[in-house]
Tab-separated table of C-alpha atoms in Angstrom:
chain	number	residue	atom	x	y	z
A	1	MET	CA	305.204	-66.601	250.336
A	2	ARG	CA	308.472	-68.402	249.218
A	3	SER	CA	308.349	-72.129	249.647
A	4	THR	CA	311.121	-74.191	251.422
A	5	ARG	CA	311.988	-75.680	247.973
A	6	ASP	CA	312.538	-72.359	246.567
A	7	ASP	CA	314.695	-71.336	249.397
A	8	GLN	CA	316.761	-74.509	249.024
A	9	ASN	CA	317.248	-73.885	245.378
A	10	THR	CA	318.217	-70.361	245.882
A	11	ARG	CA	320.673	-71.282	248.752
A	12	ALA	CA	322.143	-74.195	246.472
A	13	ARG	CA	322.401	-71.478	243.692
A	14	ILE	CA	324.207	-69.150	245.874
A	15	ARG	CA	326.602	-71.798	247.217
A	16	ASP	CA	327.449	-73.232	243.560
A	17	ALA	CA	328.121	-69.739	242.415
A	18	ALA	CA	330.510	-69.000	245.538
A	19	ILE	CA	332.535	-72.099	244.765
A	20	LEU	CA	333.038	-70.902	241.319
A	21	ARG	CA	333.868	-67.587	242.239
A	22	PHE	CA	336.070	-68.462	245.214
A	23	ALA	CA	337.909	-70.802	242.858
A	24	ARG	CA	338.366	-68.299	240.424
A	25	ASP	CA	339.283	-65.233	242.504
A	26	GLY	CA	340.375	-66.707	245.962
A	27	LEU	CA	338.256	-66.886	249.093
A	28	GLU	CA	338.197	-63.050	249.632
A	29	ALA	CA	336.340	-62.423	246.391
A	30	PRO	CA	333.499	-59.747	247.018
A	31	LEU	CA	330.108	-61.077	248.106
A	32	ARG	CA	328.452	-58.756	245.477
A	33	SER	CA	330.195	-60.629	242.861
A	34	ILE	CA	328.915	-63.926	244.224
A	35	ALA	CA	325.460	-62.350	244.384
A	36	ALA	CA	325.773	-61.155	240.692
A	37	ASP	CA	326.996	-64.587	239.473
A	38	ALA	CA	323.965	-66.153	241.298
A	39	GLY	CA	321.251	-63.530	240.241
A	40	VAL	CA	320.628	-62.429	243.855
A	41	SER	CA	321.141	-59.622	246.124
A	42	ALA	CA	324.175	-59.628	248.601
A	43	ALA	CA	321.529	-59.150	251.271
A	44	LEU	CA	320.086	-62.615	250.265
A	45	ILE	CA	323.344	-64.115	250.891
A	46	MET	CA	323.383	-62.817	254.641
A	47	HIS	CA	319.744	-64.107	255.025
A	48	HIS	CA	320.607	-67.674	253.804
A	49	PHE	CA	324.087	-68.005	255.328
A	50	GLY	CA	324.580	-65.301	257.841
A	51	SER	CA	328.191	-64.205	257.121
A	52	ARG	CA	330.969	-64.909	254.620
A	53	ALA	CA	332.163	-67.657	257.157
A	54	GLY	CA	328.743	-69.363	256.951
A	55	LEU	CA	328.981	-69.298	253.200
A	56	ARG	CA	332.202	-70.836	253.102
A	57	LEU	CA	331.210	-73.486	255.560
A	58	ALA	CA	328.279	-74.411	253.168
A	59	CYS	CA	330.869	-74.639	250.293
A	60	ASP	CA	333.051	-76.611	252.300
A	61	GLU	CA	330.583	-79.247	253.504
A	62	HIS	CA	329.250	-79.450	249.525
A	63	VAL	CA	332.815	-79.961	248.398
A	64	GLN	CA	333.669	-82.505	251.012
A	65	ALA	CA	330.502	-84.485	250.304
A	66	ALA	CA	331.310	-84.473	246.627
A	67	ILE	CA	334.905	-85.790	247.173
A	68	ARG	CA	333.333	-88.550	249.788
A	69	ASP	CA	330.828	-89.919	247.231
A	70	ASN	CA	333.573	-89.798	244.737
A	71	LYS	CA	336.112	-91.870	246.576
A	72	THR	CA	333.465	-94.098	248.255
A	73	GLY	CA	332.288	-95.233	244.785
A	74	VAL	CA	335.942	-96.204	243.724
A	75	VAL	CA	337.530	-97.406	246.605
A	76	SER	CA	334.787	-99.316	248.594
A	77	SER	CA	332.703	-100.711	245.811
A	78	PRO	CA	333.104	-104.252	244.155
A	79	GLY	CA	332.272	-102.212	241.008
A	80	ALA	CA	335.161	-99.935	241.595
A	81	PRO	CA	336.571	-100.198	238.085
A	82	THR	CA	333.429	-99.236	236.354
A	83	ALA	CA	332.725	-96.456	238.939
A	84	MET	CA	336.332	-95.072	237.974
A	85	LEU	CA	335.867	-94.975	234.325
A	86	ALA	CA	332.335	-93.372	234.492
A	87	GLN	CA	333.968	-90.780	236.894
A	88	LEU	CA	336.790	-90.026	234.301
A	89	ALA	CA	334.212	-89.679	231.598
A	90	LYS	CA	332.831	-86.496	233.646
A	91	ILE	CA	336.191	-85.461	234.978
A	92	ASP	CA	335.507	-81.833	233.795
A	93	GLU	CA	332.476	-81.622	236.441
A	94	TYR	CA	335.050	-81.859	239.274
A	95	ALA	CA	337.391	-79.067	238.020
A	96	PRO	CA	335.531	-76.363	240.023
A	97	LEU	CA	335.762	-78.346	243.234
A	98	VAL	CA	339.422	-78.835	242.639
A	99	GLY	CA	339.980	-75.224	242.126
A	100	TYR	CA	338.085	-74.290	245.216
A	101	VAL	CA	340.081	-76.866	247.492
A	102	LEU	CA	343.255	-75.356	246.054
A	103	ARG	CA	342.088	-71.839	247.130
A	104	CYS	CA	341.293	-73.331	250.544
A	105	LEU	CA	344.903	-74.778	250.856
A	106	GLN	CA	346.392	-71.390	249.682
A	107	ALA	CA	344.513	-69.472	252.185
A	108	GLY	CA	345.160	-71.868	255.102
A	109	GLY	CA	343.704	-71.076	258.487
A	110	GLU	CA	341.356	-72.775	260.821
A	111	MET	CA	338.567	-73.454	258.425
A	112	THR	CA	340.945	-75.047	255.884
A	113	THR	CA	342.309	-77.180	259.014
A	114	HIS	CA	338.593	-78.204	259.675
A	115	LEU	CA	337.904	-79.104	255.860
A	116	VAL	CA	341.164	-81.070	255.598
A	117	ASP	CA	340.275	-83.018	258.955
A	118	GLY	CA	336.846	-83.522	257.493
A	119	MET	CA	338.461	-85.150	254.382
A	120	VAL	CA	340.566	-87.335	256.609
A	121	ALA	CA	337.719	-88.669	258.764
A	122	ASP	CA	335.898	-89.428	255.522
A	123	ALA	CA	338.627	-91.315	254.152
A	124	VAL	CA	338.839	-93.444	257.410
A	125	GLU	CA	335.272	-94.126	256.757
A	126	TYR	CA	335.306	-95.186	253.171
A	127	LEU	CA	338.560	-97.093	253.535
A	128	ARG	CA	336.953	-98.980	256.604
A	129	GLU	CA	334.071	-99.865	254.144
A	130	GLY	CA	336.531	-100.884	251.744
A	131	VAL	CA	338.205	-103.315	254.180
A	132	ARG	CA	334.610	-104.792	254.967
A	133	GLU	CA	333.861	-105.097	251.264
A	134	GLY	CA	337.192	-106.915	250.658
A	135	THR	CA	338.521	-104.250	248.295
A	136	VAL	CA	340.978	-102.479	250.632
A	137	SER	CA	343.627	-104.157	252.792
A	138	PRO	CA	343.374	-103.696	256.551
A	139	SER	CA	345.865	-101.130	258.264
A	140	ARG	CA	347.511	-101.116	261.621
A	141	ASP	CA	346.650	-97.389	261.880
A	142	PRO	CA	343.569	-96.565	259.805
A	143	GLU	CA	343.513	-92.935	260.644
A	144	ALA	CA	347.263	-92.350	260.059
A	145	ARG	CA	346.906	-94.112	256.819
A	146	ALA	CA	343.880	-92.048	255.795
A	147	ARG	CA	345.727	-88.741	256.607
A	148	LEU	CA	348.655	-89.750	254.661
A	149	LEU	CA	346.614	-90.445	251.528
A	150	THR	CA	344.852	-87.081	251.946
A	151	ASP	CA	348.096	-85.316	252.350
A	152	PHE	CA	349.315	-86.958	249.247
A	153	SER	CA	346.199	-86.148	247.096
A	154	LEU	CA	346.213	-82.507	248.398
A	155	GLY	CA	349.919	-81.997	248.356
A	156	SER	CA	350.073	-83.184	244.579
A	157	LEU	CA	347.489	-80.848	243.685
A	158	LEU	CA	349.007	-77.906	245.273
A	159	LEU	CA	352.320	-78.675	243.828
A	160	ASN	CA	350.960	-79.246	240.238
A	161	LEU	CA	347.968	-76.712	239.696
A	162	PRO	CA	348.958	-73.346	238.044
A	163	THR	CA	349.297	-70.921	240.812
A	164	GLY	CA	351.095	-67.981	239.323
A	165	GLU	CA	347.940	-65.966	238.472
A	166	GLU	CA	345.847	-64.237	241.138
A	167	THR	CA	342.779	-65.290	238.835
A	168	LEU	CA	342.439	-69.006	238.314
A	169	ASP	CA	341.244	-69.865	234.674
A	170	LEU	CA	338.247	-72.230	235.326
A	171	ASP	CA	337.659	-72.622	231.461
A	172	ALA	CA	341.144	-74.080	231.192
A	173	LEU	CA	341.041	-76.082	234.342
A	174	PRO	CA	339.039	-79.120	233.031
A	175	GLN	CA	341.699	-79.695	230.514
A	176	TRP	CA	344.498	-79.435	232.975
A	177	PHE	CA	342.662	-81.940	235.205
A	178	GLU	CA	342.144	-84.291	232.617
A	179	ASP	CA	345.967	-84.047	231.693
A	180	TYR	CA	346.718	-84.396	235.422
A	181	ALA	CA	344.669	-87.575	235.837
A	182	ALA	CA	346.026	-89.088	232.787
A	183	ARG	CA	349.662	-88.417	234.088
A	184	ILE	CA	349.064	-89.845	237.504
A	185	LEU	CA	346.625	-92.555	237.509
A	186	LEU	CA	349.094	-95.310	235.911
A	187	PRO	CA	351.829	-94.791	238.715
A	188	ALA	CA	349.053	-94.313	241.345
A	189	LEU	CA	347.181	-97.368	240.596
A	190	GLU	CA	350.357	-99.403	239.988
A	191	LEU	CA	351.602	-98.214	243.574
A	192	PHE	CA	348.255	-98.892	245.271
A	193	THR	CA	347.750	-102.313	243.713
A	194	GLU	CA	351.293	-103.752	243.223
A	195	PRO	CA	353.679	-103.374	246.195
A	196	LEU	CA	356.530	-100.826	245.583
A	197	LEU	CA	358.867	-102.908	247.650
A	198	THR	CA	359.548	-106.576	246.881
A	199	ASP	CA	359.744	-107.564	250.403
A	200	SER	CA	358.517	-106.356	253.954
A	201	SER	CA	361.938	-106.122	255.542
A	202	LEU	CA	361.767	-102.281	256.114
A	203	LEU	CA	358.222	-102.642	257.659
A	204	ASP	CA	359.455	-105.504	259.850
A	205	ALA	CA	362.490	-103.726	261.040
A	206	TYR	CA	360.377	-100.643	261.792
A	207	LEU	CA	357.653	-102.767	263.844
A	208	ASP	CA	360.443	-104.522	265.788
A	209	SER	CA	362.059	-101.168	266.745
A	210	SER	CA	358.612	-99.766	267.676
A	211	ARG	CA	357.901	-102.798	269.769
A	212	GLU	CA	361.286	-102.859	271.521
A	213	ALA	CA	360.795	-99.072	272.423
A	214	ARG	CA	357.284	-99.761	273.809
A	215	GLU	CA	358.654	-102.637	275.943
A	216	GLN	CA	361.736	-100.635	277.200
A	217	PRO	CA	360.955	-99.812	281.115
A	218	ALA	CA	360.877	-95.996	281.592
A	219	GLU	CA	364.249	-94.515	282.853
A	220	ARG	CA	363.950	-93.706	286.628
A	221	THR	CA	365.003	-90.355	287.497
A	222	THR	CA	367.072	-89.913	290.612
A	223	PRO	CA	365.520	-87.852	293.285
């Protein structure tokens, strides 16, 4: 009999192979290719995940958890600089996850919406933890801020990653990812740690306008 540990190891091996194959060939990559990569039969994929959608969900959850752990270590920890440098040292490990997320964004659909919503919910939590730790400034609308930051990150990837070929070159992706990080880190850290605008007049004007709009009585309609 197979042990629970064996099943877990097989499941993880299939999931990791699927992330790589989906990143390389897109989300419609044949299950038989994933099975061959993992050294299992296509029937075993069905046994562990039930369907292609079940396999995709497992990949989504794993990628989302990796992103959550990465962001939490950098944003909400007093040791954030050390955590950031440690992650930069192994940036090539994140390349397949970046490729997978890109494929999800290209494909769109309900599952991608669910994945992005999950990333936003995670961002709300690790930013909230950062506020508690004193490493992040509080927000008037934490969810809106988390969604904007997620949109910025995913939109930047989608605009910058090479998308002209049907097959994504995962061997070249780590170097691309390293170059991309080197290009964006200085302006991103500068933007997040030093205010872009030298005063708050635009924010103050917006808040005043929003407050006035809320305080105005609703127009009465003539019967």
